[in-house]
Structures are given as structure tokens and as C-alpha cells.
XYZ file of C-alpha atoms in Angstrom:
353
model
C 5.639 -4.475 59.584
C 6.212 -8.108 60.936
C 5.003 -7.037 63.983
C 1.622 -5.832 63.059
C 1.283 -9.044 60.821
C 2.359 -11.435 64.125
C -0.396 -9.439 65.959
C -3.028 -10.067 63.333
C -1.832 -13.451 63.353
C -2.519 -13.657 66.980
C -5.933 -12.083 66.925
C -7.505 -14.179 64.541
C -5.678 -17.478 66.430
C -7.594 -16.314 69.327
C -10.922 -15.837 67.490
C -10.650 -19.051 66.015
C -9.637 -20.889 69.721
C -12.971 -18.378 70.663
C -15.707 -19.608 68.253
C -14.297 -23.723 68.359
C -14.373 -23.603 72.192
C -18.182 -21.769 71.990
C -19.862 -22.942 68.813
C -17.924 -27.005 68.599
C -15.920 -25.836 65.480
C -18.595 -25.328 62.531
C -19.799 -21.496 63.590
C -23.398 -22.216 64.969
C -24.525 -21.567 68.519
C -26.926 -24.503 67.972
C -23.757 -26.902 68.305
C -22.406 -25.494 71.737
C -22.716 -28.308 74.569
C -25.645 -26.955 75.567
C -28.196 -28.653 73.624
C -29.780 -31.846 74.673
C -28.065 -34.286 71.941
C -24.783 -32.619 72.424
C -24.723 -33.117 76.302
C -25.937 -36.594 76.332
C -25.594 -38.213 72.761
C -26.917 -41.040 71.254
C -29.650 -43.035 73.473
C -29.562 -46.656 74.841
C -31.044 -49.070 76.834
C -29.553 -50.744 80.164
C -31.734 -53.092 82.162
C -35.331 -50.866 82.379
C -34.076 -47.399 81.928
C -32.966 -45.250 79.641
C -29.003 -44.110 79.268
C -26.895 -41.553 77.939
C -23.738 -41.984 75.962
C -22.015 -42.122 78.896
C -24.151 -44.419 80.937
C -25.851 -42.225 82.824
C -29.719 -42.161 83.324
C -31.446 -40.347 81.190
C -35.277 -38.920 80.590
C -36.430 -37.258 77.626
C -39.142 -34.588 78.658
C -41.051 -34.104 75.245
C -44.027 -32.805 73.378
C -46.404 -34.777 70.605
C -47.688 -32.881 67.878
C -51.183 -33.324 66.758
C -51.102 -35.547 63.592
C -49.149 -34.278 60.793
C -51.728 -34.986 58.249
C -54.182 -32.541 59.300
C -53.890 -28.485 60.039
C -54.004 -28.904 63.442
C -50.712 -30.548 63.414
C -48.708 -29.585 60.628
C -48.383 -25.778 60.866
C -46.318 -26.405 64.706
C -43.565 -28.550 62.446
C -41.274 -25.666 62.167
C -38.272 -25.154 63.792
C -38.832 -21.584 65.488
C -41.598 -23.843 67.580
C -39.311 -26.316 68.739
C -36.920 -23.954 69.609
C -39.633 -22.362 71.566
C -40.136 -25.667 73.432
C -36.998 -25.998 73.781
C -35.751 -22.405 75.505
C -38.986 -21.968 77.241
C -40.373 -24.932 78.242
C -37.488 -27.392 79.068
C -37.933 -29.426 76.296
C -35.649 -31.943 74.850
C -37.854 -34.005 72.240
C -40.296 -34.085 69.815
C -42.249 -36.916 68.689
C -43.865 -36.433 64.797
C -46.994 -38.257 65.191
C -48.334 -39.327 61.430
C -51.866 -41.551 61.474
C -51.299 -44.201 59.690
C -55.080 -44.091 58.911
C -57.765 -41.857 59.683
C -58.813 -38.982 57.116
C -55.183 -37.925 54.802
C -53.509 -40.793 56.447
C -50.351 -42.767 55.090
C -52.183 -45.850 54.062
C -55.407 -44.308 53.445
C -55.377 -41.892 50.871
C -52.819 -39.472 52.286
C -50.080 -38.258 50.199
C -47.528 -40.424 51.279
C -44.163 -38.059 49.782
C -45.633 -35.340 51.119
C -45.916 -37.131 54.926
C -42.168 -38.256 54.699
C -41.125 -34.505 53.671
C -42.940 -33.279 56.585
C -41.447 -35.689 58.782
C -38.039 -35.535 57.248
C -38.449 -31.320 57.868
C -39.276 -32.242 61.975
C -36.128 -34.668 62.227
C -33.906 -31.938 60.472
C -35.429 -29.228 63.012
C -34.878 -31.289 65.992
C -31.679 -32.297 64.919
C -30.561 -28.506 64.121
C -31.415 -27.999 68.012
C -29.955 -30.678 69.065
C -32.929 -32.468 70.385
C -34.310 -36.000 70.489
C -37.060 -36.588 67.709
C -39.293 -39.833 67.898
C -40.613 -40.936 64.584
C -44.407 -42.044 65.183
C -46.412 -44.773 63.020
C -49.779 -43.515 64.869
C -51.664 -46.434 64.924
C -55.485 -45.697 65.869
C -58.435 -46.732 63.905
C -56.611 -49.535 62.055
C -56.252 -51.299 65.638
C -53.943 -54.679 64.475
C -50.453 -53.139 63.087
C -50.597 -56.358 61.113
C -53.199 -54.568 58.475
C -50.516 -51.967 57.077
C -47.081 -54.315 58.299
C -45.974 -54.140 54.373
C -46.165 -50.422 54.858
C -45.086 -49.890 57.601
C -41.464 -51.929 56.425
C -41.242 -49.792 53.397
C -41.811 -46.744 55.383
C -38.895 -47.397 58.401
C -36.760 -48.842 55.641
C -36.399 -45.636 54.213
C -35.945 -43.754 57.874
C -33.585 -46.412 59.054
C -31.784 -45.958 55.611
C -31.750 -41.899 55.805
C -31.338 -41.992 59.627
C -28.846 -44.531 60.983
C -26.242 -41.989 61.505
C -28.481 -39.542 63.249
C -27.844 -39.787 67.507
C -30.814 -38.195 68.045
C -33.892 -40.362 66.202
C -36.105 -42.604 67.574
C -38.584 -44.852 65.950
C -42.131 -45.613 67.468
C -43.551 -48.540 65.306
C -47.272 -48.970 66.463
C -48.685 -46.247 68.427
C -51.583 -47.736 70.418
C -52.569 -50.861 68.551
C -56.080 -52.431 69.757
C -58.385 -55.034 69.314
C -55.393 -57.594 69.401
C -53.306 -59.448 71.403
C -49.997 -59.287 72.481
C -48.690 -62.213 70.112
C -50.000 -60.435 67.223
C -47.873 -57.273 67.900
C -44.848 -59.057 69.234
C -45.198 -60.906 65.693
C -45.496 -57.552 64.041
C -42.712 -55.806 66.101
C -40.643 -58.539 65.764
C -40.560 -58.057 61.962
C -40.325 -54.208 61.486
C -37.432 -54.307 64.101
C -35.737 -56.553 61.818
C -36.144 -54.383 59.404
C -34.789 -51.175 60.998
C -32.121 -53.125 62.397
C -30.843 -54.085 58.577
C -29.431 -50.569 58.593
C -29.979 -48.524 62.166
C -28.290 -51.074 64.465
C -28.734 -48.793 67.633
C -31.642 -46.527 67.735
C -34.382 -46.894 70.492
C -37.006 -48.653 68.905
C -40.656 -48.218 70.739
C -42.963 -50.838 70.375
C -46.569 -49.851 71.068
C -48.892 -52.638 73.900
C -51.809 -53.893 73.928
C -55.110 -52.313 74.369
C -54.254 -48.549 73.287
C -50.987 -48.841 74.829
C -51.363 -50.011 78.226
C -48.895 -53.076 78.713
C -51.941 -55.489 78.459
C -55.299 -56.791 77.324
C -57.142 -55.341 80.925
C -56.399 -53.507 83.651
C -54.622 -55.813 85.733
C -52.434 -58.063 82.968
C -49.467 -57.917 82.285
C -48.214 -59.521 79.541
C -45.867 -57.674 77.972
C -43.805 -57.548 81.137
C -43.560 -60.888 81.743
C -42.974 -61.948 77.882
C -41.063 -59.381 75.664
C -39.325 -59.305 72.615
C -36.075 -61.450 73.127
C -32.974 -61.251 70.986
C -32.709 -57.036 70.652
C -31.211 -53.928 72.450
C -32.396 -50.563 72.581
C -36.167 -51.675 72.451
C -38.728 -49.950 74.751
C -42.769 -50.252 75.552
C -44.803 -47.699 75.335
C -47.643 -47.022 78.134
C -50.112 -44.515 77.316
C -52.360 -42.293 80.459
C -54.503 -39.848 80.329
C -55.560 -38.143 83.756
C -58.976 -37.892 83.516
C -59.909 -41.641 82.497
C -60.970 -43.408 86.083
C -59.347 -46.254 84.702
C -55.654 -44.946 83.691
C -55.455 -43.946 87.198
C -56.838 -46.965 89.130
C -54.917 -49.854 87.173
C -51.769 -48.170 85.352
C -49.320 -47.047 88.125
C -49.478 -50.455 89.303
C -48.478 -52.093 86.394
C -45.663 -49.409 86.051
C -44.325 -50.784 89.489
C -45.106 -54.276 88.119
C -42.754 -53.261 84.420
C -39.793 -52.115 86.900
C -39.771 -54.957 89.314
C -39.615 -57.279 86.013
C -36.499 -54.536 84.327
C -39.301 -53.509 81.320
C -38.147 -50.628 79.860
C -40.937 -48.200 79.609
C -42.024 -44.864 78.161
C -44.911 -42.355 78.120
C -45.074 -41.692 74.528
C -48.392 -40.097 74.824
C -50.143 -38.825 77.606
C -52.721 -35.568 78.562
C -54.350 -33.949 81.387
C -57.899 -34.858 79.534
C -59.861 -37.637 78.871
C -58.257 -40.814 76.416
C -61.258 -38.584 73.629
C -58.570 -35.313 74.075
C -61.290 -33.215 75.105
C -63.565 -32.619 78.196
C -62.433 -32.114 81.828
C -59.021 -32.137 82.546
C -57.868 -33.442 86.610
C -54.200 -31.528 87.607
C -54.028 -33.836 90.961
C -54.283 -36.761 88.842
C -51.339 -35.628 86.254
C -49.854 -34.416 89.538
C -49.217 -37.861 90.763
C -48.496 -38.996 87.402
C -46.044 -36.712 87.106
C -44.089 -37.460 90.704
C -44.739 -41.073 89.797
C -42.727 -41.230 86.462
C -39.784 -38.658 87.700
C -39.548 -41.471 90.604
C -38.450 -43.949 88.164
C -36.906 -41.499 85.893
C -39.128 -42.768 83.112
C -39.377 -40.628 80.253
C -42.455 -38.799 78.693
C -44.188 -36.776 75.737
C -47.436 -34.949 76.155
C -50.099 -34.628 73.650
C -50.626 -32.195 72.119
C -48.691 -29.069 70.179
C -52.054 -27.803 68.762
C -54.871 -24.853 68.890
C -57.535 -27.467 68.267
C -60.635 -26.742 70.305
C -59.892 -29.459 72.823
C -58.635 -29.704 76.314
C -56.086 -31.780 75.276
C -54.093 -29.063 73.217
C -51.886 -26.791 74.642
C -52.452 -23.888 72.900
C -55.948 -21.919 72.695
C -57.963 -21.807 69.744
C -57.799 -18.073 69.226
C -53.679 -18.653 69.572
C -52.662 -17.939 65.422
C -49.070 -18.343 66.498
C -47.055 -20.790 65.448
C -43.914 -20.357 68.013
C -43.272 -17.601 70.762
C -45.606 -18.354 72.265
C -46.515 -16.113 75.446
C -48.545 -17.248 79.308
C -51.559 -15.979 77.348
C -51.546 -18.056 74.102
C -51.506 -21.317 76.260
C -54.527 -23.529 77.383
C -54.553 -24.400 81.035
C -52.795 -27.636 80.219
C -50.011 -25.829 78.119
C -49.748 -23.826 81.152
C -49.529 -26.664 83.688
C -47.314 -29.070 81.109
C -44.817 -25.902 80.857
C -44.436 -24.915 84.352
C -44.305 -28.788 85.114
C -41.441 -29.251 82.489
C -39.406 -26.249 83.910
C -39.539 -27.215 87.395
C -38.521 -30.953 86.201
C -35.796 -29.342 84.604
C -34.575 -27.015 87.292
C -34.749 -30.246 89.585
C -32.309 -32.075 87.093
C -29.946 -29.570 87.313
C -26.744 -30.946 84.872
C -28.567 -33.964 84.485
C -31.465 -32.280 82.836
């Protein structure tokens, strides 16, 4: 009889050894090592790149929803579609995108609980799969952050509050402001990074450029590289490209080459295969040379957009009612190109990846 009940004893020490070793102690597969934020951990910043917990260089490959506030974004905020993006496509991050204005937005009329929940939902998703999730203040029509700045503090208050023990958040405070200058958003940034910082002393912290995110005023300046915020780690600058605009391609790669020769940490928190509009014609070489330009520089990126709205832009077709699983033939020809690109960027990476 002691025998048998040393045996038992033995069998379920070896299950237990079995499932810590497999699922990291707490019994779900979603904690193994294999995810993104259990392989690399929390995020930092050294000199212009981004770094692992252990140092090493980093890129987050990730997806934009449409905005939140609208049906053509909410629906894909579920965590059997990030999982999707994740298994299928090679992606490690998400990035909420939530107008700040526009039609439903957060300071214009939009149900402002109901925006947080939503967002709250994608961070809990992400984190659950052990990916990176970017918080986005999407900027657009209100142009100068300034306007909504006391809104914007009470608003990352209560994500730096809920979220400064998460490793895998990020917090984008001014998608593409316009129709101001750099001082203006410096000023702006400045203060809402104080604010995060009052609880979340080491998340990466994006701070949207001038002229719809584009590191300057005009095509060829460059002011944020040669005067950015002072005095704070872990803060990046967003550059924004879309491969159809003439422009995107002629001036932007140079000031990319212009942000690494001055150590600017950068990051492609939106781009497309389309026009800036999200819809008309969309140019492959173009992204294609995007693409080998930012893997170059290991310089991380998030393409717009997880949506069936009828624009080039999306990545899903119109007629795709889906909402995750998706198959070859529920994809646009940009969620075709943006998933085989992803994979292959992946495969490349090998362990880093």
C-alpha cells in the first residue's frame, strides 16, 4: 500500500514539474516562453533603438485597428483576432487607435466609459497573449494636441494608474498632430509625459511630430531630430508613410537616415500601402522599399488597418463578416501583402523575432 501511494506521489510530482516547465506555473499555454512579452519583456529605449529586457534590439511588427469608436473598428477588438494575428501573421502588437475627435470621439460627444472599456478589453487581450499593446490618443481633425491637453491628462492618468505594472503597454499621446509647430507639441508632450510618469515610470511613451507625423513642418526639416524632449527615458517619435503619397516616398527615408545619424528614436506607428486618404491605389514597390528600409534599422512598425471598410487601406474585404480566422480569401490585397511581409520578417528574425 505505501508503494502504490509513493508511485502516485511520483506521478503527480512529475505532472506538476510537466505543466510549470510548459505553461510558467499558472496552467495556461498563453504563459509558455513563447509569446512575444514573455520572450522579451518589458520595452526600453537605448540610444535610437528599441531594447528588450535583456538589452537586445528589438522591433515590434504590429497591426492598427480602425478607430474604436466606429463599427469598422470595434468589432476586430476581441481576442480570438489578435490571436489570429498573432499565430498567423507574425504579429507581436496591437495598437488601439481611439479619435480623440471626429464623429463618437472622446472629446466630442463619444461615450467616454464606454471608449476606456473598449480599450481596457484590447490591453487585457493583448496582454492574455502576451503581446505588446500601444494605447493611441488619435489625434486628426483637432490638429494642435493643445485643444483637448486637459483630457488627454485625465485620460493617461487613469492608464498610467491601471497600467504601470503591465510590461507590455505602450502609450501614444498625439497621433499625427497638424497645423502646429514643433514647440507647441514638445510643450504638450512635455506635460502629459509628466503626467504618465507620476505613476508609469518606464513605459515607452510615443510622442506624435509635426505635420501628420512626419518629424517636421516640410519635407526636408527636421526639427524634431535636432531638438527633442530632454530630461526622459523610454520616449520615442512617431513617423507616419503611406506608399502611395509621392511625397512620403521622396522626402521621408531621408529624414529617417537623418533621425539615426542624430540617435532619434523612431517608430512607424501608422503606415499603409494606400494613399495618406486610406483609399485609392495602393504601390507594393514603394512599401517594398519601405519595408527593407525600416528592417535595415530595425525600426519598428504597425500597419493600418484591422478593418472590412471599403478602402484600400483595410486589410480585410468588405464582404469578409469574420471577425478572426481569417483565411487567404477574406484578405484585401494589402492584408495579403502585410501578412506574407510579416511572416517572412519573422522567419528572417529567427529567435530574435
Amino acid at each position: 500500500m505505501r508503494k502504490g501511494k509513493r508511485l502516485i506521489a511520483w506521478i503527480m510530482a512529475v505532472v506538476m514539474l510537466f505543466t510549470i516547465c510548459v505553461f510558467g506555473g499558472n496552467g495556461t499555454a498563453e504563459a509558455a516562453a513563447t509569446t512575444p512579452v514573455a520572450k522579451h519583456g518589458r520595452l526600453s529605449v537605448k540610444g535610437a533603438d528599441l531594447v528588450d529586457s535583456k538589452g537586445n534590439k528589438f522591433q515590434l511588427r504590429g497591426i492598427s485597428t480602425h478607430g474604436i469608436n466606429w463599427d469598422v473598428g470595434s468589432p476586430y477588438v476581441n481576442k480570438k483576432a489578435f490571436k489570429t494575428l498573432r499565430d498567423d501573421w507574425g504579429v507581436n502588437a496591437i495598437r488601439l487607435a481611439m479619435y480623440t475627435e471626429e464623429y463618437n470621439g472622446y472629446c466630442s460627444g463619444g461615450s467616454q466609459a464606454k471608449l476606456r472599456k473598449l480599450v481596457d478589453k484590447g490591453v487585457g487581450y493583448a496582454t492574455d497573449l502576451g503581446m505588446y499593446a500601444i494605447i493611441d490618443w488619435h489625434i486628426l481633425s483637432d490638429g494642435n494636441p493643445n485643444k483637448n491637453k486637459s483630457q488627454a491628462k485625465k485620460f493617461f492618468t487613469t492608464m498610467a494608474k491601471k497600467y504601470k505594472n503591465n510590461k507590455n503597454v505602450i502609450y501614444e499621446i498625439c497621433n499625427e498632430p497638424n497645423g502646429c509647430s514643433w514647440k507647441e507639441i514638445k510643450s504638450y508632450a512635455t506635460d502629459i509625459i509628466k503626467t504618465i510618469r507620476k505613476y508609469d515610470k518606464k513605459a515607452v511613451i510615443i510622442v506624435g511630430t509635426p505635420t501628420w507625423s512626419q518629424l517636421g513642418t516640410d519635407g526636408t526639416s527636421n526639427e524634431v531630430a535636432d531638438s527633442p524632449i530632454k530630461g526622459y527615458k523610454n520616449i520615442m517619435y512617431s513617423l507616419h508613410f503611406y506608399a502611395s503619397e509621392w511625397a512620403h516616398n521622396e522626402y521621408l527615408p531621408a529624414k529617417v537616415a537623418y533621425a539615426r545619424k542624430k540617435k532619434l528614436p523612431i517608430i512607424v506607428s501608422e503606415f499603409g500601402l494606400s494613399p495618406a486618404s486610406g483609399d485609392g491605389a495602393i504601390n507594393k514597390a514603394s512599401a517594398d522599399k519601405w519595408m527593407k528600409l525600416l528592417n535595415k534599422y530595425n525600426i519598428s512598425y504597425f500597419c493600418w488597418s484591422l478593418s472590412n471598410k471599403n478602402e484600400s487601406a483595410s486589410l480585410l474585404k468588405p464582404s469578409t463578416k469574420k471577425t478572426s480566422g481569417w483565411k487567404s480569401g477574406d484578405l484585401s490585397t494589402a492584408g495579403k501583402y502585410i501578412k506574407k511581409k510579416y511572416l517572412a520578417r519573422k522567419k528572417a528574425l529567427g529567435k530574435k523575432a
